[in-house]
Short mmCIF file of C-alpha atoms and ligand atoms in Angstrom, two decimals:
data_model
loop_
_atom_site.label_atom_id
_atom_site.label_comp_id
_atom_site.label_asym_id
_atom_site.label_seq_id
_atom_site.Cartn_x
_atom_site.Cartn_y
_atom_site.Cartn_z
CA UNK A 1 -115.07 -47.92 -138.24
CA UNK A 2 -114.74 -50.93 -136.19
CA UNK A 3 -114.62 -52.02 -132.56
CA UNK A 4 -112.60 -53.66 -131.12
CA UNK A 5 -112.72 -55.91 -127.94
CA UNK A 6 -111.31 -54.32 -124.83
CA UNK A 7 -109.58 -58.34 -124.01
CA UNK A 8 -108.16 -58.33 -127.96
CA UNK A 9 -107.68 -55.68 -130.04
CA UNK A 10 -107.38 -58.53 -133.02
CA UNK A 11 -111.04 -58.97 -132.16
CA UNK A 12 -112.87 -56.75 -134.26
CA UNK A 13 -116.34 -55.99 -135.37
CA UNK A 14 -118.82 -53.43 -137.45
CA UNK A 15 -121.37 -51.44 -135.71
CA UNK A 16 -123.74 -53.60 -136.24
CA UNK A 17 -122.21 -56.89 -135.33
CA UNK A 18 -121.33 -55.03 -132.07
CA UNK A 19 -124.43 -53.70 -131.31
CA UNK A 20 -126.57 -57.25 -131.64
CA UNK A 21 -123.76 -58.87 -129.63
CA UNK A 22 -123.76 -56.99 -126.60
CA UNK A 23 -120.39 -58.01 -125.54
CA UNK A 24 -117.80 -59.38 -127.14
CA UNK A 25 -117.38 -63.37 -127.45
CA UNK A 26 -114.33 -63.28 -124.73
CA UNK A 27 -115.88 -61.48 -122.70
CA UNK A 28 -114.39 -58.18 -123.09
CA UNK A 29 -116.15 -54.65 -123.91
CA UNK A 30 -116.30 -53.44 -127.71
CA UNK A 31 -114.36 -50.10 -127.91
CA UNK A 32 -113.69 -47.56 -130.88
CA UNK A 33 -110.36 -48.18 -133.08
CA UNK A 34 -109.91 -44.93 -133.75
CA UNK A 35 -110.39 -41.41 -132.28
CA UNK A 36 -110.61 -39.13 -135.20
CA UNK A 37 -110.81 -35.20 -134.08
CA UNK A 38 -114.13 -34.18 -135.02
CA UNK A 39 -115.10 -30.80 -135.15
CA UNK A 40 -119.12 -30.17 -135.15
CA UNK A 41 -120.76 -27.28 -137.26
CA UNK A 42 -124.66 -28.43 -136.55
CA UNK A 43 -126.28 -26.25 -134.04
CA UNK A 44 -126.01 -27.33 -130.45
CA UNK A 45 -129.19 -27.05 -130.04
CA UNK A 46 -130.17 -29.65 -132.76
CA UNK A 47 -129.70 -33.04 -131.08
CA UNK A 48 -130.60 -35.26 -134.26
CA UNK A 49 -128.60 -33.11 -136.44
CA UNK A 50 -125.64 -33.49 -134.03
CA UNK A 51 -125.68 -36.27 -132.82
CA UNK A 52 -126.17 -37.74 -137.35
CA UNK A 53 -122.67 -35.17 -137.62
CA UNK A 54 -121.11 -36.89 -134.85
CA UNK A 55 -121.54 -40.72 -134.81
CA UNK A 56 -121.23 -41.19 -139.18
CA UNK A 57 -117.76 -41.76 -138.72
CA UNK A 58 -118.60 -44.53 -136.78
CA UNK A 59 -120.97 -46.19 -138.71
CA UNK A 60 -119.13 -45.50 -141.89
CA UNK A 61 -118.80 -48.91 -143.94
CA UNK A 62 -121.57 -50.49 -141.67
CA UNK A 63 -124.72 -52.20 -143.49
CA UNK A 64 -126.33 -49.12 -140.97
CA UNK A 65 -124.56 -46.28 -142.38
CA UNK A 66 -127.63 -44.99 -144.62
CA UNK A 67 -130.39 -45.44 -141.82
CA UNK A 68 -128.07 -42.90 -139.22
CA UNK A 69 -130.43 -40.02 -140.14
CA UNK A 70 -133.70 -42.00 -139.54
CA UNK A 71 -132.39 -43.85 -136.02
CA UNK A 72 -130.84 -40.45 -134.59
CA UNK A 73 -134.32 -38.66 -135.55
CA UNK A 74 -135.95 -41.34 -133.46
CA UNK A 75 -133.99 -41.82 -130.59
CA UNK A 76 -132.98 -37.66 -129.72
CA UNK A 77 -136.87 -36.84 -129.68
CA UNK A 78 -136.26 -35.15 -126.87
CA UNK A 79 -134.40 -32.31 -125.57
CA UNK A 80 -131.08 -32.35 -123.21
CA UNK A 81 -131.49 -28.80 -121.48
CA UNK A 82 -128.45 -26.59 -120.06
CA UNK A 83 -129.59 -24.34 -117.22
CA UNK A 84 -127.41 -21.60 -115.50
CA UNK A 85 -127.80 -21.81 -111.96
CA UNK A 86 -125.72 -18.79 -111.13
CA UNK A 87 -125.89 -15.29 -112.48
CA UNK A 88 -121.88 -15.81 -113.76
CA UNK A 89 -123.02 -18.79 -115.38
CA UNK A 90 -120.30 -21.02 -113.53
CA UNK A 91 -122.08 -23.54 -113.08
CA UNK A 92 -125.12 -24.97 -115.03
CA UNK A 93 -127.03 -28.48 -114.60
CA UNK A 94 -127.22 -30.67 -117.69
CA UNK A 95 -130.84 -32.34 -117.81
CA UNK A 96 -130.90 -35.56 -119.28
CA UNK A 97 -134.52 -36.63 -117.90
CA UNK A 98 -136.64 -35.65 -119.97
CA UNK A 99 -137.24 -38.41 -122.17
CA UNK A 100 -140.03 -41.51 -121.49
CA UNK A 101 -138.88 -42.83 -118.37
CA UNK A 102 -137.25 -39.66 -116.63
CA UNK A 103 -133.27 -40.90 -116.72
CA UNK A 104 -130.46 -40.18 -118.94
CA UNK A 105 -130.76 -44.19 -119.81
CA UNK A 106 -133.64 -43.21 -122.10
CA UNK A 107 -131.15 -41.23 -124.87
CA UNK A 108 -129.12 -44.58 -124.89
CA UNK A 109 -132.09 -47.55 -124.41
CA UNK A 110 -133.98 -45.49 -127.66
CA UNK A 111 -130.99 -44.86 -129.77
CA UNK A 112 -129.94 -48.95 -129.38
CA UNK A 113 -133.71 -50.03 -130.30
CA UNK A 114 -133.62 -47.83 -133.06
CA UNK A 115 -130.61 -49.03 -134.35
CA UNK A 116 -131.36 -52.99 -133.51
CA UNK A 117 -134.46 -53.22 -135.20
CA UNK A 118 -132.95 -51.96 -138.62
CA UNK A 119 -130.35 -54.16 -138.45
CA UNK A 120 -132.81 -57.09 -137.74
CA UNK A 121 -134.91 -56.54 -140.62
CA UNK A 122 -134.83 -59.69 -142.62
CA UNK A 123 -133.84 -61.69 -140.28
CA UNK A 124 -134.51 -65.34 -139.61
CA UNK A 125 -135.03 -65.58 -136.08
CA UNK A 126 -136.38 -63.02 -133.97
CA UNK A 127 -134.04 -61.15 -131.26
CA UNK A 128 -134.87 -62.29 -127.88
CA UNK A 129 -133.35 -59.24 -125.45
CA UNK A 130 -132.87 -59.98 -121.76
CA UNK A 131 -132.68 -57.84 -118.96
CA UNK A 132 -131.90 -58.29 -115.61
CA UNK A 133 -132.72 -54.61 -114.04
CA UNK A 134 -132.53 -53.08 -110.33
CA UNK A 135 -134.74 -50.57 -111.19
CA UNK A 136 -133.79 -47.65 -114.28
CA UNK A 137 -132.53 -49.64 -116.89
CA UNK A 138 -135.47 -52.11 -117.45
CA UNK A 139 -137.88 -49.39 -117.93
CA UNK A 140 -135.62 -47.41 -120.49
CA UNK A 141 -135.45 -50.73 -122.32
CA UNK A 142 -138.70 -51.72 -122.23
CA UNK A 143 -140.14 -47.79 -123.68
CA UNK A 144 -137.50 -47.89 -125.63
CA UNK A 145 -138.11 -51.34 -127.77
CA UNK A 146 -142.17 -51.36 -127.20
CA UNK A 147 -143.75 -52.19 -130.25
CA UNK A 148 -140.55 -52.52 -132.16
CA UNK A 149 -140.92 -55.31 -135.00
CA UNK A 150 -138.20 -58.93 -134.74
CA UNK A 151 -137.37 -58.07 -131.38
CA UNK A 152 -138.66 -59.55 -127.75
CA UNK A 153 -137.86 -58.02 -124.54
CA UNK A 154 -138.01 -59.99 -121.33
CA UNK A 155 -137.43 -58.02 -119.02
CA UNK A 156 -136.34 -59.88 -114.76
CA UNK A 157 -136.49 -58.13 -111.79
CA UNK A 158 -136.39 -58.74 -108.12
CA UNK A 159 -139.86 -59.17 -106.81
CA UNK A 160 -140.64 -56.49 -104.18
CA UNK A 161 -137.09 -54.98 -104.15
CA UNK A 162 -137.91 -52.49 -106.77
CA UNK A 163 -139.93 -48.89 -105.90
CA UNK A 164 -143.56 -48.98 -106.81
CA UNK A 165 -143.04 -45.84 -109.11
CA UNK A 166 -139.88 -48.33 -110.96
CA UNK A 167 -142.04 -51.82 -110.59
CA UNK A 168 -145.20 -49.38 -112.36
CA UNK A 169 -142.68 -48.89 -114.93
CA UNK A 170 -141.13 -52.23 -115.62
CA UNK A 171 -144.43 -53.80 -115.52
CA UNK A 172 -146.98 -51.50 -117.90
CA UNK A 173 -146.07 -52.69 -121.29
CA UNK A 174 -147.29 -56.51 -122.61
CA UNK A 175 -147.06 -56.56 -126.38
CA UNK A 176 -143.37 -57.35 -127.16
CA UNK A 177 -141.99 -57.01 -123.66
CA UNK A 178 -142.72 -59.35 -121.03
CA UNK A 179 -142.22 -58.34 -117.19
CA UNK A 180 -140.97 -61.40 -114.93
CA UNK A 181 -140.42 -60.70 -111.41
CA UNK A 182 -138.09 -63.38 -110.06
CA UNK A 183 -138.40 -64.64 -106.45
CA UNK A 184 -134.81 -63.64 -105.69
CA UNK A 185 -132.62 -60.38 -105.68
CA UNK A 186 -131.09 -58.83 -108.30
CA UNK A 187 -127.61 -60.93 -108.16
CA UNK A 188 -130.52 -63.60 -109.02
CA UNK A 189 -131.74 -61.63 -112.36
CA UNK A 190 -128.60 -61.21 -113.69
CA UNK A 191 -127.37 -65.02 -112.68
CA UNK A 192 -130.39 -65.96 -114.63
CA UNK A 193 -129.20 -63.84 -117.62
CA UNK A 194 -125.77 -65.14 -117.96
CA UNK A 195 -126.90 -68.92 -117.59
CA UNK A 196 -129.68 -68.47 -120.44
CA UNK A 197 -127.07 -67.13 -122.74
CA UNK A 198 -124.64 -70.29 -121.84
CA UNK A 199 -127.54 -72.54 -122.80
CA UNK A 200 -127.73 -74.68 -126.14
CA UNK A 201 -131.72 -75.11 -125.82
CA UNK A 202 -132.65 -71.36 -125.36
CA UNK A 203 -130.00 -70.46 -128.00
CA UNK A 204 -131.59 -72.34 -130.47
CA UNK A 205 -135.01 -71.33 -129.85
CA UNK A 206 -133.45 -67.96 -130.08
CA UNK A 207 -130.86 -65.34 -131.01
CA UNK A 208 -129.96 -63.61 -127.22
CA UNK A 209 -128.69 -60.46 -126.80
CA UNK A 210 -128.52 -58.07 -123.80
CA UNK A 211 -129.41 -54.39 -123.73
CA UNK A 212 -127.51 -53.25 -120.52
CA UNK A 213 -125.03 -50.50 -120.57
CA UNK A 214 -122.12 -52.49 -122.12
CA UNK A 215 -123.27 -52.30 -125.26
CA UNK A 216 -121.68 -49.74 -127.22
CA UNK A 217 -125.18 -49.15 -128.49
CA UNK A 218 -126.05 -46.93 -125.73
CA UNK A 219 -122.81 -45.67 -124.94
CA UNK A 220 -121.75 -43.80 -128.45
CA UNK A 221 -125.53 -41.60 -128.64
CA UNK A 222 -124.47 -40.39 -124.54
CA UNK A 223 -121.07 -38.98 -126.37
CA UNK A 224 -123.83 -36.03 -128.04
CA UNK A 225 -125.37 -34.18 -125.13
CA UNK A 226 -121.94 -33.69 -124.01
CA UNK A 227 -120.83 -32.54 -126.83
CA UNK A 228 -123.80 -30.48 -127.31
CA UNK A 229 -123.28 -28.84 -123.78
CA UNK A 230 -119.75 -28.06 -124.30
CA UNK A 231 -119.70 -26.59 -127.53
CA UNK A 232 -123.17 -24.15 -126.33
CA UNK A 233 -120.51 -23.21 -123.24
CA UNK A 234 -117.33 -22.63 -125.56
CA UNK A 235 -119.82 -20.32 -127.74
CA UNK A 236 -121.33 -18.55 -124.92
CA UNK A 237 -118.04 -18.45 -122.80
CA UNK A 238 -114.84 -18.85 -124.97
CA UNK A 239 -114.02 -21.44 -122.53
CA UNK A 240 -114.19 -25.73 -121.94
CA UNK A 241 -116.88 -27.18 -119.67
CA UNK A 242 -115.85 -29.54 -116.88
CA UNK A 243 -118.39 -32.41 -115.83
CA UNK A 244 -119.63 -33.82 -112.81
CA UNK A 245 -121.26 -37.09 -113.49
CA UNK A 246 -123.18 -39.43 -110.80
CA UNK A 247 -121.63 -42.80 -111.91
CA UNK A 248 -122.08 -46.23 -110.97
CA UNK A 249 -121.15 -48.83 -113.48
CA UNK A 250 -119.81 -45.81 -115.68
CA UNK A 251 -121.46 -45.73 -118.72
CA UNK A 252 -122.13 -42.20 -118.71
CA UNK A 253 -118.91 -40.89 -117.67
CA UNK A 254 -117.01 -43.29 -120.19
CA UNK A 255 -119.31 -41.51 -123.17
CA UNK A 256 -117.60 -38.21 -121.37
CA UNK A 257 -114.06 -39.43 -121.49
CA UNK A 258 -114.58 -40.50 -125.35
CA UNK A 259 -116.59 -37.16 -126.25
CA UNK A 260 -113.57 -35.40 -124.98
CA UNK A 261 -111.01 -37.47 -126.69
CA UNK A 262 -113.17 -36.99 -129.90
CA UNK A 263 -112.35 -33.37 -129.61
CA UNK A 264 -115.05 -32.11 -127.61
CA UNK A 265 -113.51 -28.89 -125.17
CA UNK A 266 -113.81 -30.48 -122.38
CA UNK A 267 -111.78 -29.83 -119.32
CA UNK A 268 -112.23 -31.89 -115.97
CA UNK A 269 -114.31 -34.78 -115.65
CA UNK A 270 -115.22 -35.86 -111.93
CA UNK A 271 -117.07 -38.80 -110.92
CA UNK A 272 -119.37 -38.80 -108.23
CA UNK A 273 -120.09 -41.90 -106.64
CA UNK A 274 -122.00 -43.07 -103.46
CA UNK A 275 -120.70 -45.42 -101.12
CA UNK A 276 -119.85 -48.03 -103.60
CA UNK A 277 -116.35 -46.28 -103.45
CA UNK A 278 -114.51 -48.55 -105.94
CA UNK A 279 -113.58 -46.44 -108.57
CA UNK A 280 -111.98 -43.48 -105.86
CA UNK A 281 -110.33 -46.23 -103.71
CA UNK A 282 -109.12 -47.35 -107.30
CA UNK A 283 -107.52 -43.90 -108.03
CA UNK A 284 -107.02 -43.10 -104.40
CA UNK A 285 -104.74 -46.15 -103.51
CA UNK A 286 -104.03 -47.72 -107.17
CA UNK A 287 -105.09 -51.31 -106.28
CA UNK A 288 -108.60 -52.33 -107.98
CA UNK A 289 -110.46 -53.94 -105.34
CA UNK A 290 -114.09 -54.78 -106.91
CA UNK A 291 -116.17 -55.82 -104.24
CA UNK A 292 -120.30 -56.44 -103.33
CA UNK A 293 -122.77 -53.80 -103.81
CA UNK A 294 -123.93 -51.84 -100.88
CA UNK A 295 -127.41 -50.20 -100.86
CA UNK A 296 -127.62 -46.49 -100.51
CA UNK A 297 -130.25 -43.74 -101.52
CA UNK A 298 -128.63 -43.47 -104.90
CA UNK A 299 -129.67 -46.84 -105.98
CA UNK A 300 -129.32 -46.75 -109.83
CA UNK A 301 -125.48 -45.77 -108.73
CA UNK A 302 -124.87 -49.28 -106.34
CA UNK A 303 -122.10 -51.03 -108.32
CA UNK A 304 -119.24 -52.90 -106.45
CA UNK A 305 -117.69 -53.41 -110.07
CA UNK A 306 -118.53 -51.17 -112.69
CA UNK A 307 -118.43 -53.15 -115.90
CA UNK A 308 -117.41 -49.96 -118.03
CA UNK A 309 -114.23 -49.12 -115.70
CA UNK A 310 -112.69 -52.19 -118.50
CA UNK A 311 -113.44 -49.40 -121.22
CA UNK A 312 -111.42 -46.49 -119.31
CA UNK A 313 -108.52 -48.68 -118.65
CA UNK A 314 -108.32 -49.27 -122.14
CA UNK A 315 -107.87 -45.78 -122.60
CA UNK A 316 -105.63 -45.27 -119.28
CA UNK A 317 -104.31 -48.46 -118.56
CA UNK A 318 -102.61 -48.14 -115.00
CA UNK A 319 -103.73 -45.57 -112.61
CA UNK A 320 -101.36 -42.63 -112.66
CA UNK A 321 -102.93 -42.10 -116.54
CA UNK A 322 -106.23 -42.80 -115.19
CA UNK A 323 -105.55 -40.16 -112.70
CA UNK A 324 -104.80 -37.61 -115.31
CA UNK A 325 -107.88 -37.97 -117.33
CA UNK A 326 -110.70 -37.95 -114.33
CA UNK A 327 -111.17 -37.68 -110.78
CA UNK A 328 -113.36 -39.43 -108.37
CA UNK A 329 -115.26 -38.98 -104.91
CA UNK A 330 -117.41 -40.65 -102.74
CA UNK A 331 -120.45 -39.43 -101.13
CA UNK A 332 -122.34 -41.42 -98.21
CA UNK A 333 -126.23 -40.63 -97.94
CA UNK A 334 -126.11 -38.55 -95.21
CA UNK A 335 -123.95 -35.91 -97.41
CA UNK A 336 -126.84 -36.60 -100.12
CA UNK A 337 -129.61 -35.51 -97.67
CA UNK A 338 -128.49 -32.35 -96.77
CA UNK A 339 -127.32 -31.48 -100.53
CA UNK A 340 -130.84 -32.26 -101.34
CA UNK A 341 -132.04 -29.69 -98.68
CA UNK A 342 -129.63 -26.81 -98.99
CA UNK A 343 -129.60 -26.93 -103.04
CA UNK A 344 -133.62 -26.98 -102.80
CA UNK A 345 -133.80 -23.72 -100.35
CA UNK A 346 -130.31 -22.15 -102.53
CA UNK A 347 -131.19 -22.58 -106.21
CA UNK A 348 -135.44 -23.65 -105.93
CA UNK A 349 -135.10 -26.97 -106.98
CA UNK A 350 -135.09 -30.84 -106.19
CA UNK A 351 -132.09 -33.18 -107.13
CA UNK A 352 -132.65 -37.11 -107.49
CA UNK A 353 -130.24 -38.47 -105.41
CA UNK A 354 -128.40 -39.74 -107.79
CA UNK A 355 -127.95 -35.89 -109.01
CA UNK A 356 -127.25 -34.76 -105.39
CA UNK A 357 -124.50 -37.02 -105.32
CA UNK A 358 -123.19 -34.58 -107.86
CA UNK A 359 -123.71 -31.99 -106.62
CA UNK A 360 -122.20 -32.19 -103.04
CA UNK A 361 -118.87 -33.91 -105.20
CA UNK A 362 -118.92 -30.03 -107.04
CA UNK A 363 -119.35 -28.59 -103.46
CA UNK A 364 -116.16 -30.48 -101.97
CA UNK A 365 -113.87 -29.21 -104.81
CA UNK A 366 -111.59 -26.33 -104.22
CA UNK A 367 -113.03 -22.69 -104.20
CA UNK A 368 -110.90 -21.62 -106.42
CA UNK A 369 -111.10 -24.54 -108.85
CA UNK A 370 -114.90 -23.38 -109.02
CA UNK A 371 -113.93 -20.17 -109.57
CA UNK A 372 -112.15 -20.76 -112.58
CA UNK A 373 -114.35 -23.13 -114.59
CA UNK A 374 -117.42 -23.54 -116.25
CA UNK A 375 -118.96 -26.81 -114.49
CA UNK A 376 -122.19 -28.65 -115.17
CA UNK A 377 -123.46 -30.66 -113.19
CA UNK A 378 -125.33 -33.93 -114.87
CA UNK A 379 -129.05 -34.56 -113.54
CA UNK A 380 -129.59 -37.86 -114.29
CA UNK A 381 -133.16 -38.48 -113.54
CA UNK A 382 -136.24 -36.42 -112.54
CA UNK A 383 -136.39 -35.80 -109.00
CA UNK A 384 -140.63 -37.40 -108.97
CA UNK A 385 -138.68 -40.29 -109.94
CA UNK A 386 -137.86 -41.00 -106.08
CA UNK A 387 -140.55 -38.61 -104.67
CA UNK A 388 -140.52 -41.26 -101.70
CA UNK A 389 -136.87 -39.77 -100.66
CA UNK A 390 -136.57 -36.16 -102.27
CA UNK A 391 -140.13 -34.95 -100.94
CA UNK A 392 -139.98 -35.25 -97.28
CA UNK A 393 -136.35 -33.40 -97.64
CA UNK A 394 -137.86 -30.78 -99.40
CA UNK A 395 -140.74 -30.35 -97.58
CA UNK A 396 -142.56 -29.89 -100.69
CA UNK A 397 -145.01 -32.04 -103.34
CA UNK A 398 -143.32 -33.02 -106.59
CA UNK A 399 -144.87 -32.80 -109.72
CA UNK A 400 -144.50 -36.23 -111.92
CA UNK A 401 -143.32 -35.71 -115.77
CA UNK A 402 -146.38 -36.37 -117.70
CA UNK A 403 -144.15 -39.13 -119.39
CA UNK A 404 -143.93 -40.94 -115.89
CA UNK A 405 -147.59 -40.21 -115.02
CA UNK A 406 -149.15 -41.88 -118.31
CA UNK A 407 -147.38 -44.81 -117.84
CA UNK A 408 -149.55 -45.28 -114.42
CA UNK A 409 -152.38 -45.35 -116.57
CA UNK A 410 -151.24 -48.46 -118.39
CA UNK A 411 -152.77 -51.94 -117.29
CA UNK A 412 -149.74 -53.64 -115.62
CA UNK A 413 -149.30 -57.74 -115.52
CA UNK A 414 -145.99 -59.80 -115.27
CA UNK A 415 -144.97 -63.49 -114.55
CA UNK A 416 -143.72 -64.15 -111.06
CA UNK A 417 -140.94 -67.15 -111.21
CA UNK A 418 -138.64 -69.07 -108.85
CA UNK A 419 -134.89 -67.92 -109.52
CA UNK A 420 -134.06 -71.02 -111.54
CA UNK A 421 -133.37 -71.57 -115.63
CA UNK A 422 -136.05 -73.92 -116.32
CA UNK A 423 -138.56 -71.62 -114.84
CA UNK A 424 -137.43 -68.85 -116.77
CA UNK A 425 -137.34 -70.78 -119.97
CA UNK A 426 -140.51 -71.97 -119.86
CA UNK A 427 -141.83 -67.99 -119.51
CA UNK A 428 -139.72 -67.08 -122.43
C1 PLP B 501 -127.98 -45.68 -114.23
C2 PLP B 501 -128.02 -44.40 -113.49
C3 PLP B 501 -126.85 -43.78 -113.02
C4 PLP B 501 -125.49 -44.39 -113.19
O1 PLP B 501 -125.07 -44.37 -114.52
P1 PLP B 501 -123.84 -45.29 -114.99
O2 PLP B 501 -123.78 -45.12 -116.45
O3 PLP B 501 -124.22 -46.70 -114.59
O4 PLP B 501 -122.64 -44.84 -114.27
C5 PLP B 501 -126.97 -42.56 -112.39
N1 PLP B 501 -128.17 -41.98 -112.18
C6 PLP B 501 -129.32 -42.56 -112.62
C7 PLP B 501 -130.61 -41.88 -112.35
C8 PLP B 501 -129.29 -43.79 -113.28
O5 PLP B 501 -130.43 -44.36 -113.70
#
């Protein structure tokens, strides 16, 4: 299949192409052609089986196509758990942390480096990956490309505005990943990102690409553990599952929307944001005001103007269409507190905030609407993960993933730099 880019549909690309690019040259988001109706028989329960089924058709005629087996083996080497949380199974909570660094980001980050380095084999240069990370995604890119042959990872974040758990994680690698904390904020990383891949030097030294979650690399492996949850609920049930997905810059929720319009029985799809309210004003009002990010508890989830919002409008293009295919709320940190606190002393157990965010969006929906369905609510990272927050709620001591605690083990260094290109250069 090829991809096409969300600002020109003329623009099109292999899997390949599109997954060393990142995004597309003018600017836009690469985006499947086609939406062939595909129709599983692997067992739910087998992720790299599944997930090999699922994403051939798009890799079909790629220089990748023969390697799918090897790179889904290696990135779904973990498992994507559906729990009941009532006795009528009506609602169930989707666990996606249970990979290397605790966050859904891992099934995406290890599923992109497995697929880069086989398409770099052979080549000239070596692949220079930069990342400008607030916290999750650097850490799910670094595991996830550690040790990996023709490709560097450099990987800038915002010195002393990250968590010591997240800083632990962004900083405990060396080999092939460098950690550089910039003297700045994150706005800082990511300006730093964007000018090294606008300059002739650095390009020449090296071939750039990015890792965040625009690139289709990490967004087509998220399409399986929803298909993987829905199909285990139609089997158990008879009946579609309906989502409720902390989002942010949307990445997740878009590999939702595209499971379901590959055929997955899906039913509602709700998107639970914080108080970066965007995306609900968006669908609310119909006027797309993207604005700065504010800071809330739910800090992998503060986006002002979620990148992958480009890839649903390409599906929905105005907002009555968007309206039909997903919802949207906003949840202030208060809200998130108490849903932490209630949920622990209801069900016995601890939601990341980003999770609880979820989880008091499923609460505010009609009593009847919950009634009716079969919802799952999507926990996006281990609860240890922000012990700082979700233990003092709780009133109780977390126990870290043993994942998250070996990486504490680790020797940690990184490279402190001013925010400015030539320091950043001469570190790379
Ligand atoms: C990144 C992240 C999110 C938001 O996901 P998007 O794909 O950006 O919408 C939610 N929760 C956690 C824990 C994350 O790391």
């Amino acid at each position: 299949m090829l991809f096409a880019s969300t600002r020109n549909l003329l623009h099109r690309v292999g899997f390949g192409a599109a997954l060393t690019h990142g995004l597309a040259g003018d600017g836009g988001l690469y985006t499947p052609t086609e939406w062939p109706q595909l129709a599983p028989r692997s067992d739910s329960a087998d992720l790299p089986a599944l997930a090999l089924e699922l994403l051939q058709v798009f890799v079909a005629g790629d220089a990748l196509a023969p390697a799918l087996a090897a790179i889904t083996r290696e990135a779904f080497n973990f498992p994507a758990p559906l729990l009941m949380l009532d006795a009528g199974a009506r609602l169930g909570v989707l666990e996606l942390f249970h990979g290397p660094t605790a966050a859904f980001k891992d099934f995406g980050a290890r599923f992109l480096a497995a697929a880069l380095t086989r398409a770099r084999r052979g080549a000239r240069r070596p692949l220079k990956i930069l990342v400008a990370t607030s916290g999750d995604t650097g850490g799910a890119v670094a595991a996830a490309f550690h040790r990996h042959s023709g490709i560097e990872v450099a990987v800038l974040f915002p010195k002393g505005l990250v968590s010591p758990t997240q800083e632990r994680q962004l900083t405990c690698w060396g080999d092939n990943v460098s950690s550089i904390a910039v003297r700045g904020r994150f706005d800082d990383c990511q300006r730093l990102v964007k000018q090294a891949f606008g300059d002739p030097a650095l390009r020449e030294r090296f071939e750039l690409s990015s890792a965040n979650s625009i690139n289709l690399g990490r967004l087509l492996p998220q399409t399986v553990y929803y298909w993987a949850a829905s199909l285990a609920i139609r089997r158990e049930h008879g009946e579609p599952a309906s989502f409720v997905i902390p989002s942010g810059n949307l990445g997740n929720a878009t590999a939702c929307v595209w499971a379901r319009q590959l055929g997955a029985p899906i039913d509602a799809i709700v998107l639970a944001h914080n108080a970066n309210r965007t995306v609900p004003d968006y669908l609310q009002q119909g006027v797309l005001r993207p604005r700065p990010s504010v800071a809330t508890l739910s800090s992998a989830m503060d986006v002002g103007d979620p990148s992958n919002l480009e890839r649903l409008l390409a599906l929905f293009p105005d907002p009555e269409r968007l309206r039909g295919a997903v919802r949207a709320v906003s949840i202030d940190d208060e809200s998130t507190r108490e849903r932490i606190r209630i949920d622990y002393r209801r069900y016995g157990r601890a939601w990341c905030p980003h999770t609880a965010v979820a989880a008091e969006a499923y609460q505010r929906l009609a009593p009847n609407e919950r009634a009716r369905g079969r919802w799952v609510l999507v926990a996006t990272a281990h609860p240890a993960k922000f012990r700082e927050i979700v233990e003092p709620l709780i009133g109780a001591t977390l126990t870290m993933p043993q994942n998250l605690a070996r990486l504490f083990d680790r020797p940690s260094s990184c490279t402190e730099i001013e925010a400015t290109l030539d320091a950043l250069s001469s570190t790379l």
